[in-house]
Short mmCIF file of C-alpha atoms and ligand atoms in Angstrom, two decimals:
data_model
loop_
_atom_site.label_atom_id
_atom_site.label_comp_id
_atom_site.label_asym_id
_atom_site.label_seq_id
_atom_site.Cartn_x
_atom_site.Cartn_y
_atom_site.Cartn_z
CA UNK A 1 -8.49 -59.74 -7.50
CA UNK A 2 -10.18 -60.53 -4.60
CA UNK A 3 -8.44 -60.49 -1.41
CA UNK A 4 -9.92 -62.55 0.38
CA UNK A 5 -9.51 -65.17 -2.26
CA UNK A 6 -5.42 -64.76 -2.32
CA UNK A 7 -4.89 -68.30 -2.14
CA UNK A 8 -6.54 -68.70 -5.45
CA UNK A 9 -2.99 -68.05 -6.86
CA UNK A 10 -2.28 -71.96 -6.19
CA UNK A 11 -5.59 -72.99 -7.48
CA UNK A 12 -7.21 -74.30 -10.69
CA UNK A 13 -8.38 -72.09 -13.45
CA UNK A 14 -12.80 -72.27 -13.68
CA UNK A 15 -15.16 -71.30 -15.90
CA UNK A 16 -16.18 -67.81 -15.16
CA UNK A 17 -12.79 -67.14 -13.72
CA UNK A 18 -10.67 -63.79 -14.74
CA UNK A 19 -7.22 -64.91 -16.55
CA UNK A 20 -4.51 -62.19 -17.42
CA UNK A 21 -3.36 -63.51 -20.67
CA UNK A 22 0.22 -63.00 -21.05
CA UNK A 23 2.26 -62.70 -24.55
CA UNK A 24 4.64 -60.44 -23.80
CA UNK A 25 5.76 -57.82 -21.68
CA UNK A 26 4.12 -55.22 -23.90
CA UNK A 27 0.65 -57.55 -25.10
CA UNK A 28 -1.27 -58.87 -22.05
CA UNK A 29 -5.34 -58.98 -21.96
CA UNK A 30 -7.93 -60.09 -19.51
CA UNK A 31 -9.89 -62.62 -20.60
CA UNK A 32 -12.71 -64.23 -18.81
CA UNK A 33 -13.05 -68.13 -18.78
CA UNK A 34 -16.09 -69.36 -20.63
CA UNK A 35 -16.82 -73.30 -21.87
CA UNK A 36 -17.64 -72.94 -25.71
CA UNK A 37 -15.63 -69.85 -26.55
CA UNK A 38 -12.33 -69.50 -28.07
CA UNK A 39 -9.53 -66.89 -27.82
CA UNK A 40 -7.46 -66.00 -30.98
CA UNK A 41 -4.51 -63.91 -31.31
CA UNK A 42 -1.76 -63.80 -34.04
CA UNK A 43 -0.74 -67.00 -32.62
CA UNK A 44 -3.88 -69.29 -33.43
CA UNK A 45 -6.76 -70.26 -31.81
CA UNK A 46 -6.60 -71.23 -28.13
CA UNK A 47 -10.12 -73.56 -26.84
CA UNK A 48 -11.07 -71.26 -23.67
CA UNK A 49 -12.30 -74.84 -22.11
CA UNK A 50 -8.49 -76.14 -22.30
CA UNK A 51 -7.40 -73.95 -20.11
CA UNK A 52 -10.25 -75.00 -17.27
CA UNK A 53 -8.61 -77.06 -14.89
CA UNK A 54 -5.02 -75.45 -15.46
CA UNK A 55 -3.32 -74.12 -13.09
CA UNK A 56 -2.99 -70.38 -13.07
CA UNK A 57 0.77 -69.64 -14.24
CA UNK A 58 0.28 -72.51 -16.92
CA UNK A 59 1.68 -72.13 -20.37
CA UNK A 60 -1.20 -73.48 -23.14
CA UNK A 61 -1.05 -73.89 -26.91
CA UNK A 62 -3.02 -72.45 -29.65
CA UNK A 63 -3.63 -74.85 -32.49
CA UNK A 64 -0.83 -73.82 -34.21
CA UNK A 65 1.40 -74.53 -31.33
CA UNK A 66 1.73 -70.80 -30.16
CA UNK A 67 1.70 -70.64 -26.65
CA UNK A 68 0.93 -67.88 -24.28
CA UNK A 69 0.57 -67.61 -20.31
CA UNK A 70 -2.31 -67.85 -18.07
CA UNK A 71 -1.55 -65.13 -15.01
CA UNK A 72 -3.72 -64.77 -12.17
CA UNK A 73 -5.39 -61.54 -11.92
CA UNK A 74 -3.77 -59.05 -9.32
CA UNK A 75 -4.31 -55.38 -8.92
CA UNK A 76 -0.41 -54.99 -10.29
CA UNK A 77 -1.80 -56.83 -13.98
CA UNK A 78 -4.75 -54.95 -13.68
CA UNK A 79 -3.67 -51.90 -14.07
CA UNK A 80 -1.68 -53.22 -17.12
CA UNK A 81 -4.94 -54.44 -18.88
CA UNK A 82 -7.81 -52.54 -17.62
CA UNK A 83 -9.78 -50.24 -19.99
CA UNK A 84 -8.67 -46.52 -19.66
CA UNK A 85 -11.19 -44.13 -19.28
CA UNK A 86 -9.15 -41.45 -17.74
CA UNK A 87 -5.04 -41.21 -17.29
CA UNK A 88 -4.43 -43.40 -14.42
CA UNK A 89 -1.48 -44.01 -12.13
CA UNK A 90 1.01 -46.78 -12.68
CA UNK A 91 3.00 -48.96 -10.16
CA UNK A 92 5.82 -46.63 -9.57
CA UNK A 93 3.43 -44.39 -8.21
CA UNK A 94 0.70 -46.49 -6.97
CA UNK A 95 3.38 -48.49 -4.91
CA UNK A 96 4.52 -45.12 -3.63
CA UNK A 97 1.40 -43.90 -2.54
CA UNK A 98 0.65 -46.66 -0.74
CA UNK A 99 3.44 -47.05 1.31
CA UNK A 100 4.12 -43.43 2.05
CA UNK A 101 0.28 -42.94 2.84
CA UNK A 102 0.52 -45.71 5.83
CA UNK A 103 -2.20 -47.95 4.21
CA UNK A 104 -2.50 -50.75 5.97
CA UNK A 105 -5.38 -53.97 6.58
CA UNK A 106 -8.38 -51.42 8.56
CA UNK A 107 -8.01 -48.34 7.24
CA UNK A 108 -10.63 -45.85 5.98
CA UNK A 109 -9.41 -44.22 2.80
CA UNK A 110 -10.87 -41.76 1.10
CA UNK A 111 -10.32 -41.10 -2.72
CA UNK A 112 -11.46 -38.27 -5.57
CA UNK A 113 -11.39 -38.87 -8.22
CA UNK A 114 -11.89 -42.84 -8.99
CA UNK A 115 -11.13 -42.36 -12.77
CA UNK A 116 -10.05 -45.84 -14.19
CA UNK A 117 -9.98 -47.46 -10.69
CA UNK A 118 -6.60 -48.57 -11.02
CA UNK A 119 -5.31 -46.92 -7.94
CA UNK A 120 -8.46 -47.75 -6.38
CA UNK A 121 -7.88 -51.54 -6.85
CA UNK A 122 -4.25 -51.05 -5.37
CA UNK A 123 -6.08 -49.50 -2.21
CA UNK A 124 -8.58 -52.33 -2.18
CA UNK A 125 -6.40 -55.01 -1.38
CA UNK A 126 -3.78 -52.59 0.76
CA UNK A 127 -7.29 -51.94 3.68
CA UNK A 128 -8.42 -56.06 3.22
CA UNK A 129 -9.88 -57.29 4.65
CA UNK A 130 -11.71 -54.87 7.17
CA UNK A 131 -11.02 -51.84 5.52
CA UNK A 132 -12.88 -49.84 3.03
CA UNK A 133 -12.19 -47.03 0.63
CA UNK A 134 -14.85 -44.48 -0.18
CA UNK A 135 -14.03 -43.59 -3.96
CA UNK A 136 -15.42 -39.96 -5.44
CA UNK A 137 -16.05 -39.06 -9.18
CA UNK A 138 -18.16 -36.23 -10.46
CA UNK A 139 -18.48 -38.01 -13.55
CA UNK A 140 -21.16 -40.41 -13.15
CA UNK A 141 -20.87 -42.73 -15.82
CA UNK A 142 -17.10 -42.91 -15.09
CA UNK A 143 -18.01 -43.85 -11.55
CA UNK A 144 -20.68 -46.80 -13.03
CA UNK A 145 -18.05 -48.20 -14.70
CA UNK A 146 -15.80 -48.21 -12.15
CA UNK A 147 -18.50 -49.49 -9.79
CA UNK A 148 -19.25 -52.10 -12.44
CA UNK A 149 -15.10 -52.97 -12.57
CA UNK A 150 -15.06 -53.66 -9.18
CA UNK A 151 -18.79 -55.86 -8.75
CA UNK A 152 -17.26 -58.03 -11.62
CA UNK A 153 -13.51 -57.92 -9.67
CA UNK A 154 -15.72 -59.04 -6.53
CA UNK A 155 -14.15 -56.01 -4.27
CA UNK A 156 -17.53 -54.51 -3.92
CA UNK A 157 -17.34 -55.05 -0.08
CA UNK A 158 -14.30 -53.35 -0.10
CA UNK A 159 -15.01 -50.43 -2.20
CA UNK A 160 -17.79 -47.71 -2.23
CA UNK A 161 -18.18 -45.25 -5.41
CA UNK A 162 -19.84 -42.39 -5.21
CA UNK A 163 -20.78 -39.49 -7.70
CA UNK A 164 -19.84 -36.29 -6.07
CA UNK A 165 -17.96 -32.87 -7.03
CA UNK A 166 -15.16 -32.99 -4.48
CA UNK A 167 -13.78 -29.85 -5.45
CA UNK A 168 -16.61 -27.99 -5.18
CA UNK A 169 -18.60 -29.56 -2.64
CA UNK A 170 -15.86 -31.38 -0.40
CA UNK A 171 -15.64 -34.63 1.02
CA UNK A 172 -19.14 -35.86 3.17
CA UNK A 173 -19.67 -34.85 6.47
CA UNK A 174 -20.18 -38.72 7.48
CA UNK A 175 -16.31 -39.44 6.93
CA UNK A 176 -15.58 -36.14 9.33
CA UNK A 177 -12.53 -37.23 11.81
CA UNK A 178 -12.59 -41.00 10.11
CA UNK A 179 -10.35 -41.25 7.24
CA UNK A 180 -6.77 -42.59 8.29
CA UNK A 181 -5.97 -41.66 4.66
CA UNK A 182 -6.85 -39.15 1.42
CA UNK A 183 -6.08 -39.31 -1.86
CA UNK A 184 -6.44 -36.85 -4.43
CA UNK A 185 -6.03 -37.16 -8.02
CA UNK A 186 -8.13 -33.88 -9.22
CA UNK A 187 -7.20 -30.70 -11.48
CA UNK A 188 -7.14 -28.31 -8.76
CA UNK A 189 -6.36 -30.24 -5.33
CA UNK A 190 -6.09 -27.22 -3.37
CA UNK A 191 -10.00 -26.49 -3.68
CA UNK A 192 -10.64 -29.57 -2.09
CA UNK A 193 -7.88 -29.63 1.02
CA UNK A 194 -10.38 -27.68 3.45
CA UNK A 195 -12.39 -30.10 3.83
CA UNK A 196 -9.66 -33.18 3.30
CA UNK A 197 -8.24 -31.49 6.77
CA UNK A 198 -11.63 -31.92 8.45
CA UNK A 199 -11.71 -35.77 6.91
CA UNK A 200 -8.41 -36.84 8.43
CA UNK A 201 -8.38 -38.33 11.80
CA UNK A 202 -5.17 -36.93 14.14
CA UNK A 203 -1.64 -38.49 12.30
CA UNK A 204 -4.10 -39.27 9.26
CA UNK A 205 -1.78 -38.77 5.72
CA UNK A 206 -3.02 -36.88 2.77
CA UNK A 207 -1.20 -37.68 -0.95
CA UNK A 208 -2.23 -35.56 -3.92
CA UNK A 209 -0.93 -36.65 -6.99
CA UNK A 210 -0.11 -33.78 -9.45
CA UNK A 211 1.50 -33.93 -13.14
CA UNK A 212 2.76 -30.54 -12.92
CA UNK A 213 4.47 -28.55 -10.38
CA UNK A 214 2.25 -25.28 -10.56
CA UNK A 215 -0.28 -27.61 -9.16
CA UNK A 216 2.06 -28.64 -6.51
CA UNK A 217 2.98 -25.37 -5.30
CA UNK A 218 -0.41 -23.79 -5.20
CA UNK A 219 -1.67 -27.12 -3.24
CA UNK A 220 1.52 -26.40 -1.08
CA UNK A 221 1.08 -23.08 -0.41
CA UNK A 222 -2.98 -24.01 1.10
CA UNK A 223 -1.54 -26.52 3.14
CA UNK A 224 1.17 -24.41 4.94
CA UNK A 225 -1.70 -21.42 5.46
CA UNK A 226 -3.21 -24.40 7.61
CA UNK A 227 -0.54 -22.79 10.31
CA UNK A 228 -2.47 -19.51 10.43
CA UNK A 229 -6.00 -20.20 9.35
CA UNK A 230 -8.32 -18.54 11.93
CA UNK A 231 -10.87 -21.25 11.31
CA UNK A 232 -8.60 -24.17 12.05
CA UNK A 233 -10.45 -26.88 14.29
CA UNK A 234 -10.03 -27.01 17.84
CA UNK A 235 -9.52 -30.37 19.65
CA UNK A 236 -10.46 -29.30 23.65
CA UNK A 237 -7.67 -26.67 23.69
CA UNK A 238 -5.14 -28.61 20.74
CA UNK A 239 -4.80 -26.71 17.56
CA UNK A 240 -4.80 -29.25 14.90
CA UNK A 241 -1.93 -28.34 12.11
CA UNK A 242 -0.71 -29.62 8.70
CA UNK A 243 2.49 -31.19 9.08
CA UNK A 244 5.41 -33.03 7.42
CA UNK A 245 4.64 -31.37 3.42
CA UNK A 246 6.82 -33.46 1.41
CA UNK A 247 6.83 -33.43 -2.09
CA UNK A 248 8.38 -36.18 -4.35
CA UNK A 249 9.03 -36.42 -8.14
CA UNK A 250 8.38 -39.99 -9.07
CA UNK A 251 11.15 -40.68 -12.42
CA UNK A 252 10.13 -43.96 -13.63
CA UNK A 253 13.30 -45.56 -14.96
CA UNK A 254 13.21 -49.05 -16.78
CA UNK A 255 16.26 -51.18 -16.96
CA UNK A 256 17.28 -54.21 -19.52
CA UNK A 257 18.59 -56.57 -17.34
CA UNK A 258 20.99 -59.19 -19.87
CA UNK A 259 23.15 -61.80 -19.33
CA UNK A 260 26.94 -61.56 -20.61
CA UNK A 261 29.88 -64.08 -21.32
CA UNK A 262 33.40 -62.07 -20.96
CA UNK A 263 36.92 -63.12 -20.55
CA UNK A 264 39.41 -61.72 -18.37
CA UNK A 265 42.98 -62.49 -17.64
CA UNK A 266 44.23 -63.90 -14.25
CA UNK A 267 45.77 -60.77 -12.98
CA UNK A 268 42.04 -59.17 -13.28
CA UNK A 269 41.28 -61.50 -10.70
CA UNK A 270 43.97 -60.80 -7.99
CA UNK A 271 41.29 -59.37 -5.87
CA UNK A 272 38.27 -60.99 -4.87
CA UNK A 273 36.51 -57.39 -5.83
CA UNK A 274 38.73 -57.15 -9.13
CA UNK A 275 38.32 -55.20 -11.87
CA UNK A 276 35.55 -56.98 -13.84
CA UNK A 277 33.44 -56.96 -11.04
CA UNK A 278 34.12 -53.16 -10.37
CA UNK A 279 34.38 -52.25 -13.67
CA UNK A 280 30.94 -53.90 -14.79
CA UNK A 281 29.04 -53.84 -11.53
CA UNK A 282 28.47 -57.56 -12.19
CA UNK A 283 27.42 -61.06 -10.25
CA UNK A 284 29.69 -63.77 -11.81
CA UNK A 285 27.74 -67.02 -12.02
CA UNK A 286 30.12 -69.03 -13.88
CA UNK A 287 33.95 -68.92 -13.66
CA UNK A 288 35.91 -71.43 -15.76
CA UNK A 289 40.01 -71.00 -15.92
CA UNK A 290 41.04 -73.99 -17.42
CA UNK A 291 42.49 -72.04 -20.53
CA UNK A 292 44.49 -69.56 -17.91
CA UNK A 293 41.64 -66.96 -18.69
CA UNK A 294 38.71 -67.28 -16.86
CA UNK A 295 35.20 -66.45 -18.56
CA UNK A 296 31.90 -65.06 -16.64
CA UNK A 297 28.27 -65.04 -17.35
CA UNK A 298 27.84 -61.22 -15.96
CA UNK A 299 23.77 -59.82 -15.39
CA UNK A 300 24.44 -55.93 -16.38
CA UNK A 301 21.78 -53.44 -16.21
CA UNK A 302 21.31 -51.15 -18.70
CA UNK A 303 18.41 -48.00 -18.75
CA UNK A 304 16.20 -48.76 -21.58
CA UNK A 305 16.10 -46.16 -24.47
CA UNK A 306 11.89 -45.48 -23.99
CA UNK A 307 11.90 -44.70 -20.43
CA UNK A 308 8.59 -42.35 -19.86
CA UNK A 309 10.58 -40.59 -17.21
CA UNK A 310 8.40 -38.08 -15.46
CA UNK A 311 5.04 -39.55 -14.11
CA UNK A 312 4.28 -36.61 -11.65
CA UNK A 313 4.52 -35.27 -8.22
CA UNK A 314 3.43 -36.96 -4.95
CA UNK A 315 2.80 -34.26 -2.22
CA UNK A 316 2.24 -35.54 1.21
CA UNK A 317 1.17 -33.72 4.27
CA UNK A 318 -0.17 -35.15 7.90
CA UNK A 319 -2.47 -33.81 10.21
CA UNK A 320 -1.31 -33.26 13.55
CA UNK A 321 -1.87 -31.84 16.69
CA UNK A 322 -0.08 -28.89 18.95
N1 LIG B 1 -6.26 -42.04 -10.11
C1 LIG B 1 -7.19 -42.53 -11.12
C2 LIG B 1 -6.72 -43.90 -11.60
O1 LIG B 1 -5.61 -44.34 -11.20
O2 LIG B 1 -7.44 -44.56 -12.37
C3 LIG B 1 -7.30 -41.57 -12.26
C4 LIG B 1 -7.97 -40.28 -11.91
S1 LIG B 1 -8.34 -39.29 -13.33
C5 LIG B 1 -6.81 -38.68 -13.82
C6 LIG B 1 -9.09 -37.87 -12.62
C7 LIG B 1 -10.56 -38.07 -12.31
O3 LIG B 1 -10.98 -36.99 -11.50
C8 LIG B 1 -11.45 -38.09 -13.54
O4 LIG B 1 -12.18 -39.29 -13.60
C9 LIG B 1 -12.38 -36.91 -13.32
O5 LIG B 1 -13.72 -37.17 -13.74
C10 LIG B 1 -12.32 -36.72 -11.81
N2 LIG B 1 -12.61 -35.36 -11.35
C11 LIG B 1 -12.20 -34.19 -11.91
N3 LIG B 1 -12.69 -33.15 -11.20
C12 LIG B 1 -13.41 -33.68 -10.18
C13 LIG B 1 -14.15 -33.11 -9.11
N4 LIG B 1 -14.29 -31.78 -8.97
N5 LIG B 1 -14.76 -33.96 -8.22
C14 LIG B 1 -14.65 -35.30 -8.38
N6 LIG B 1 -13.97 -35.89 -9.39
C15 LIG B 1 -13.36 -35.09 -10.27
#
């Protein structure tokens, strides 16, 4: 997970290393690499000293010849596997967030609250490597554990927890007119967007992510009083104002992506664009006409059954100057 070790994607596995452990889409673990110790799921016994030496990606037996996948750790499986102590946000959101909050390598983030960490690992990697994020959680064993995540993730020069009560107490005064971004995950945002406007440097993005949209529109309605607040800051004779409020509803959608064999006649295929490819919204891979019909191997797309749907809202809002 740590960026600054990317290329250890091509490397060997070593003892003491982190390895996602891969079964299926729906069973993967982290498992760290020690000589001596073993690993057992429902598929044997795997030797944790086999798999020094492999490279990461490899696909190792168990004694009873069930295999399983050795993935190197990135902040996209570690979300997938790390231990919940809170919700937390998921890729659909997390790659959102990032992109729409301009987070690039240098960037000061600020965050409240840390939770899990698994946004906070996302950020990690996105200000890499002379960034840093400052990460807020009023709940201080949930921010040692989080602290102790991201020592043992080696992102500790990278990431700064702190116990704090953003809502009531605000962001410090140290990170006043530094942070190019803010992130909120909190139950009531709005309390803490005061003092997120006096974080934000001029163009800096705030995101606050909200499951419901009373949330949203309370947190909306602070940010467009920005325009009249008597005690907004004064930049020599600039009035600094909240900008660009965008709100997004992020719909998670999963798809089952198969393969398919059909057979059409010749007069389907009159067109280059005929109807099987219109009427299936397909890639033909294989076309074979030697009977007079020809046959396809199709990919189709389908929306699986146990989409979650609804993950929440992502309001965004920059700080600008008149
Ligand atoms: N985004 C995180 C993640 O991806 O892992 C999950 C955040 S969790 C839903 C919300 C966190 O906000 C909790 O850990 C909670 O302790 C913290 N929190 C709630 N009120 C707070 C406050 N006033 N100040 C700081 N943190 C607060």
């Amino acid at each position: 997970l740590d960026p600054s070790k990317r290329n250890s994607l091509q490397r060997c596995i070593c003892d003491g290393d982190l390895v996602i452990v891969y079964e299926r889409h729906d069973r993967i673990k982290a498992v760290k690499v020690q000589k001596g110790l073993d690993f057992q799921n429902r598929f044997g016994v795997f030797k944790l000293s086999d798999w020094i030496g492999q490279p990461f990606g490899s696909k190792v037996l168990s004694n009873k010849g069930g295999f399983i996948y050795l993935l190197a750790p990135t902040p996209e499986l570690w979300t997938l596997v790390l231990s919940h102590r809170t919700q937390i946000l998921y890729l659909a959101d997390i790659s959102f967030v990032i992109s729409y909050l301009e987070v690039v390598p240098g960037c000061l983030v600020l965050e409240s609250g840390t939770g899990s960490g698994s946004l906070t690992t996302s950020l990690a990697r996105a200000v890499a490597p002379s960034g840093h994020v400052y990460t807020f959680d009023f709940h201080a064993q949930r921010a040692t554990l989080a602290r102790e995540d991201f020592e043992r993730n080696g992102l500790s020069s990278l990431v700064t927890v702190s116990v704090r009560d953003i809502q009531g107490e605000g962001f410090p005064e140290e990170f006043c007119g530094a942070a190019d971004s803010v992130f909120l995950d909190l139950p009531q945002p709005w309390l803490a967007l005061p003092s997120v406007r006096k974080m934000l440097k001029q163009d800096g993005v705030l995101c606050s992510f909200s499951p419901c949209i009373e949330q949203v529109q309370h947190s909306c309605e602070v940010l467009t009083s920005g325009f009249t607040d008597p005690n907004v800051r004064l930049i020599g004779d600039m009035q600094q104002l909240i900008l660009d409020i965008r709100t997004f509803e992020v719909l998670l959608r999963t798809y089952e992506i198969r393969e398919e064999r059909m057979t059409t006649s010749e007069a389907d295929h009159e067109s280059p664009v005929g109807p099987m490819r219109k009427k299936r919204h397909c890639t033909p891979h294989d076309v074979d006409d030697s009977q007079g019909e020809r046959t396809a191997t199709t990919v189709t797309a389908r929306p699986c059954q146990e989409s979650r749907g609804h993950t929440g809202y992502l309001t965004f809002a920059r700080l600008a100057c008149s």
